[in-house]
CSV table of C-alpha atoms in Angstrom, one decimal:
chain,number,residue,atom,x,y,z
T,1,ASP,CA,-22.0,-16.6,-2.3
T,2,ALA,CA,-19.7,-14.5,-5.2
T,3,LYS,CA,-16.2,-13.7,-4.5
T,4,THR,CA,-14.7,-10.6,-4.4
T,5,THR,CA,-11.8,-9.0,-5.2
T,6,GLN,CA,-11.0,-5.8,-3.4
T,7,PRO,CA,-6.6,-4.3,-3.1
T,8,PRO,CA,-5.0,-5.7,-0.3
T,9,SER,CA,-3.9,-1.7,0.7
T,10,MET,CA,-4.8,2.3,0.1
T,11,ASP,CA,-3.8,4.9,1.2
T,12,CYS,CA,-6.0,8.4,1.2
T,13,ALA,CA,-5.5,12.0,2.6
T,14,GLU,CA,-7.6,12.9,5.1
T,15,GLY,CA,-10.6,15.8,4.0
T,16,ARG,CA,-10.1,13.9,0.7
T,17,ALA,CA,-12.4,11.4,-0.9
T,18,ALA,CA,-12.1,7.6,-0.1
T,19,ASN,CA,-12.7,5.3,-3.5
T,20,LEU,CA,-12.2,1.5,-2.5
T,21,PRO,CA,-13.0,-1.2,-5.2
T,22,CYS,CA,-14.2,-4.2,-5.6
T,23,ASN,CA,-15.2,-7.1,-8.0
T,24,HIS,CA,-17.9,-9.4,-7.9
T,25,SER,CA,-18.0,-10.2,-12.1
T,26,THR,CA,-19.0,-13.6,-11.2
T,27,ILE,CA,-22.6,-11.9,-8.9
T,28,SER,CA,-25.9,-13.1,-9.9
T,29,GLY,CA,-29.0,-11.3,-10.5
T,30,ASN,CA,-30.4,-12.2,-6.6
T,31,GLU,CA,-27.0,-11.4,-4.7
T,32,TYR,CA,-26.5,-7.9,-2.9
T,33,VAL,CA,-23.6,-5.8,-2.2
T,34,TYR,CA,-22.2,-5.6,1.3
T,35,TRP,CA,-19.8,-3.1,3.0
T,36,TYR,CA,-18.6,-3.7,6.4
T,37,ARG,CA,-15.2,-2.2,7.3
T,38,GLN,CA,-13.4,-3.9,10.8
T,39,ILE,CA,-11.3,-0.8,13.3
T,40,HIS,CA,-8.1,-2.2,14.8
T,41,SER,CA,-9.2,-4.9,17.4
T,42,GLN,CA,-13.2,-3.4,17.6
T,43,GLY,CA,-15.7,-5.8,15.7
T,44,PRO,CA,-17.3,-5.3,12.4
T,45,GLN,CA,-19.5,-2.4,11.7
T,46,TYR,CA,-22.0,-2.5,8.6
T,47,ILE,CA,-22.0,0.5,6.4
T,48,ILE,CA,-24.2,0.3,2.9
T,49,HIS,CA,-25.5,-2.6,1.1
T,50,GLY,CA,-26.9,-1.8,-2.4
T,51,LEU,CA,-28.6,-4.4,-5.4
T,52,LYS,CA,-27.7,-2.8,-8.4
T,53,ASN,CA,-29.0,1.2,-7.8
T,54,ASN,CA,-26.3,3.9,-6.1
T,55,GLU,CA,-27.1,4.3,-2.7
T,56,THR,CA,-26.4,6.8,0.0
T,57,ASN,CA,-26.4,7.6,3.9
T,58,GLU,CA,-24.7,8.9,6.7
T,59,MET,CA,-21.3,7.3,6.3
T,60,ALA,CA,-20.6,6.6,2.5
T,61,SER,CA,-22.3,5.7,-0.2
T,62,LEU,CA,-22.1,2.9,-2.6
T,63,ILE,CA,-21.5,2.8,-6.5
T,64,ILE,CA,-22.9,-0.3,-8.3
T,65,THR,CA,-22.3,-1.0,-12.5
T,66,GLU,CA,-24.4,-1.4,-14.1
T,67,ASP,CA,-22.8,-5.1,-15.6
T,68,ARG,CA,-23.0,-5.2,-11.8
T,69,LYS,CA,-19.8,-6.9,-11.8
T,70,SER,CA,-17.3,-4.4,-9.3
T,71,SER,CA,-19.1,-2.0,-7.2
T,72,THR,CA,-17.3,1.0,-5.4
T,73,LEU,CA,-17.2,2.3,-1.7
T,74,ILE,CA,-17.3,6.4,-1.5
T,75,LEU,CA,-16.5,8.1,1.6
T,76,PRO,CA,-16.7,11.8,0.7
T,77,HIS,CA,-14.2,12.9,3.6
T,78,ALA,CA,-12.1,10.9,5.1
T,79,THR,CA,-10.7,11.2,8.4
T,80,LEU,CA,-8.2,9.9,10.5
T,81,ARG,CA,-11.4,8.0,12.4
T,82,ASP,CA,-12.1,6.2,9.1
T,83,THR,CA,-8.9,4.3,8.7
T,84,ALA,CA,-9.3,0.7,9.2
T,85,VAL,CA,-9.9,-2.9,7.2
T,86,TYR,CA,-13.0,-2.7,4.4
T,87,TYR,CA,-14.8,-5.8,3.4
T,88,CYS,CA,-17.3,-6.0,0.0
T,89,ILE,CA,-19.3,-9.0,0.7
T,90,VAL,CA,-21.7,-10.4,-1.8
T,91,ARG,CA,-25.1,-12.3,-0.2
T,92,GLY,CA,-27.6,-13.3,-1.4
T,93,TYR,CA,-31.0,-12.2,-0.2
T,94,GLU,CA,-31.7,-15.4,1.1
T,95,THR,CA,-35.0,-16.9,3.1
T,96,SER,CA,-33.2,-17.1,7.0
T,97,GLY,CA,-29.5,-16.7,8.1
T,98,SER,CA,-27.0,-14.1,9.1
T,99,ARG,CA,-24.0,-15.3,7.6
T,100,LEU,CA,-21.0,-13.4,6.2
T,101,THR,CA,-18.9,-15.0,4.1
T,102,PHE,CA,-15.9,-12.1,5.2
T,103,GLY,CA,-12.7,-11.9,2.2
T,104,GLU,CA,-9.5,-10.6,3.1
T,105,GLY,CA,-10.9,-6.8,2.6
T,106,THR,CA,-9.2,-3.4,2.0
T,107,GLN,CA,-6.9,-1.9,4.6
T,108,LEU,CA,-7.4,1.5,4.0
T,109,THR,CA,-5.1,3.8,6.1
T,110,VAL,CA,-6.4,7.9,6.0
T,111,ASN,CA,-3.0,9.9,6.4
T,112,PRO,CA,-3.4,13.6,7.7
U,1,LYS,CA,-29.7,0.8,23.2
U,2,ALA,CA,-27.1,-1.1,24.3
U,3,GLY,CA,-24.6,-2.3,21.7
U,4,VAL,CA,-23.4,-6.3,21.8
U,5,THR,CA,-21.5,-7.4,24.8
U,6,GLN,CA,-19.4,-10.0,25.2
U,7,THR,CA,-17.4,-11.7,28.5
U,8,PRO,CA,-14.4,-12.6,28.9
U,9,ARG,CA,-13.3,-9.8,26.8
U,10,TYR,CA,-9.2,-11.9,27.5
U,11,LEU,CA,-8.9,-14.8,28.3
U,12,ILE,CA,-5.7,-17.0,28.7
U,13,LYS,CA,-5.8,-21.1,28.6
U,14,THR,CA,-3.8,-24.4,28.1
U,15,ARG,CA,-3.7,-27.0,25.5
U,16,GLY,CA,-6.9,-29.7,26.3
U,17,GLN,CA,-8.9,-26.9,28.4
U,18,GLN,CA,-12.3,-26.4,27.7
U,19,VAL,CA,-14.1,-23.0,27.2
U,20,THR,CA,-17.0,-21.1,27.0
U,21,LEU,CA,-17.7,-17.6,25.4
U,22,SER,CA,-20.8,-15.1,26.4
U,23,CYS,CA,-22.7,-13.1,23.6
U,24,SER,CA,-25.8,-10.9,25.0
U,25,PRO,CA,-27.3,-9.2,21.7
U,26,ILE,CA,-28.8,-6.5,21.3
U,27,SER,CA,-32.3,-6.2,23.4
U,28,GLY,CA,-34.9,-7.4,20.7
U,29,HIS,CA,-32.7,-9.0,18.7
U,30,ARG,CA,-33.1,-12.6,17.8
U,31,SER,CA,-30.8,-14.1,15.9
U,32,VAL,CA,-26.7,-14.5,17.4
U,33,SER,CA,-24.1,-15.5,14.9
U,34,TRP,CA,-20.2,-15.8,16.1
U,35,TYR,CA,-17.3,-15.6,14.0
U,36,GLN,CA,-13.7,-16.7,14.3
U,37,GLN,CA,-10.5,-13.8,13.3
U,38,THR,CA,-7.2,-15.2,13.4
U,39,PRO,CA,-4.2,-13.4,11.0
U,40,GLY,CA,-3.6,-16.7,8.8
U,41,GLN,CA,-7.3,-17.4,8.0
U,42,GLY,CA,-9.4,-13.6,9.0
U,43,LEU,CA,-12.7,-14.2,9.8
U,44,GLN,CA,-14.5,-17.6,9.5
U,45,PHE,CA,-18.0,-17.8,10.3
U,46,LEU,CA,-18.7,-20.2,13.3
U,47,PHE,CA,-23.1,-20.9,13.5
U,48,GLU,CA,-26.1,-18.7,13.6
U,49,TYR,CA,-28.6,-19.5,16.3
U,50,PHE,CA,-31.8,-17.8,16.0
U,51,SER,CA,-35.2,-18.7,19.0
U,52,GLU,CA,-32.8,-21.0,20.9
U,53,THR,CA,-32.5,-23.2,17.4
U,54,GLN,CA,-29.5,-23.8,15.2
U,55,ARG,CA,-29.9,-22.3,12.2
U,56,ASN,CA,-26.4,-22.2,10.4
U,57,LYS,CA,-23.6,-23.8,10.8
U,58,GLY,CA,-20.0,-23.5,9.4
U,59,ASN,CA,-17.1,-26.0,8.7
U,60,PHE,CA,-15.7,-25.9,11.9
U,61,PRO,CA,-15.0,-29.8,14.0
U,62,GLY,CA,-16.9,-30.9,16.7
U,63,ARG,CA,-15.2,-29.5,19.5
U,64,PHE,CA,-16.7,-26.4,18.9
U,65,SER,CA,-20.7,-25.6,19.8
U,66,GLY,CA,-23.1,-23.2,21.2
U,67,ARG,CA,-26.7,-22.3,22.6
U,68,GLN,CA,-29.0,-19.9,22.8
U,69,PHE,CA,-30.9,-19.2,25.8
U,70,SER,CA,-34.5,-18.2,25.7
U,71,ASN,CA,-33.9,-14.8,26.4
U,72,SER,CA,-31.4,-14.8,23.2
U,73,ARG,CA,-27.9,-15.1,25.5
U,74,SER,CA,-25.9,-17.1,23.4
U,75,GLU,CA,-22.8,-19.3,24.3
U,76,MET,CA,-19.9,-20.9,22.6
U,77,ASN,CA,-18.5,-23.4,24.2
U,78,VAL,CA,-14.6,-25.3,22.6
U,79,SER,CA,-13.6,-28.1,24.8
U,80,THR,CA,-9.9,-29.9,24.1
U,81,LEU,CA,-8.8,-27.0,22.8
U,82,GLU,CA,-5.7,-26.4,20.8
U,83,LEU,CA,-2.2,-23.7,19.8
U,84,GLY,CA,-4.4,-22.7,16.6
U,85,ASP,CA,-7.7,-22.0,18.5
U,86,SER,CA,-6.4,-19.1,19.7
U,87,ALA,CA,-8.5,-16.0,18.0
U,88,LEU,CA,-10.8,-13.5,18.2
U,89,TYR,CA,-14.2,-14.9,18.9
U,90,LEU,CA,-16.9,-12.2,17.7
U,91,CYS,CA,-20.7,-12.5,18.3
U,92,ALA,CA,-23.2,-10.3,15.8
U,93,SER,CA,-26.8,-9.5,17.0
U,94,SER,CA,-30.3,-9.0,14.4
U,95,THR,CA,-33.1,-9.2,13.9
U,96,GLY,CA,-32.9,-12.0,12.2
U,97,GLY,CA,-36.5,-13.4,10.7
U,98,GLN,CA,-36.3,-13.8,7.0
U,99,GLY,CA,-33.5,-11.9,4.2
U,100,TRP,CA,-31.2,-9.6,5.9
U,101,TYR,CA,-31.0,-7.7,8.5
U,102,GLU,CA,-28.1,-5.6,9.8
U,103,GLN,CA,-25.7,-7.9,12.3
U,104,TYR,CA,-24.4,-5.7,15.4
U,105,PHE,CA,-20.8,-6.8,16.4
U,106,GLY,CA,-19.5,-6.9,19.9
U,107,PRO,CA,-15.9,-6.0,20.5
U,108,GLY,CA,-15.2,-9.3,21.0
U,109,THR,CA,-13.3,-13.3,23.4
U,110,ARG,CA,-9.4,-12.4,22.7
U,111,LEU,CA,-9.0,-16.4,23.5
U,112,THR,CA,-5.1,-17.3,24.0
U,113,VAL,CA,-4.5,-20.7,24.1
U,114,THR,CA,-0.5,-21.9,25.7
């Protein structure tokens, strides 16, 4: 699985968009980008994933650059409950196995 | 639908003892993965079970073992506990099969080794 690089921490004002970057310059053609988050003392929660097209769901949007070397997770209207550690994970679409390799993630703090 | 449950939620053990943690996946899920989370090492993959067979294993010593039952419930065992085994142990379940499926994590078991 390709290595990812994320800023260790970010701040965002409540109600504003939170844009969390992730660098994955060594990503290969069959690897997807996944985002999870972990609210303090809870298990990680899946947010979204994508291959090369932008993706959107009820939680967030994922923007992947054309060269796929980086991506941005966007929380359109951040709330205090979005304060969490956000993990960007690159993983191949393997034939079997659910293994996830977590990096250090970005601690997002949403301020009132 | 009930989520992933883990028991116990908190546990205190002494060095040299062994411990067994339990994970009940979401109904219908056949894959259970285990992770260890510590402040120093972050979230690390331990192993995955699918249909009662271990199909993926992380880089942990043999003191860490697991199994899965026919109802997909899983247990992990740590023998000869060390202080460094103090951690939050998380399990995650998914439908499994080929490709990737969304994993649902439980709340974790907080193990403290004294």
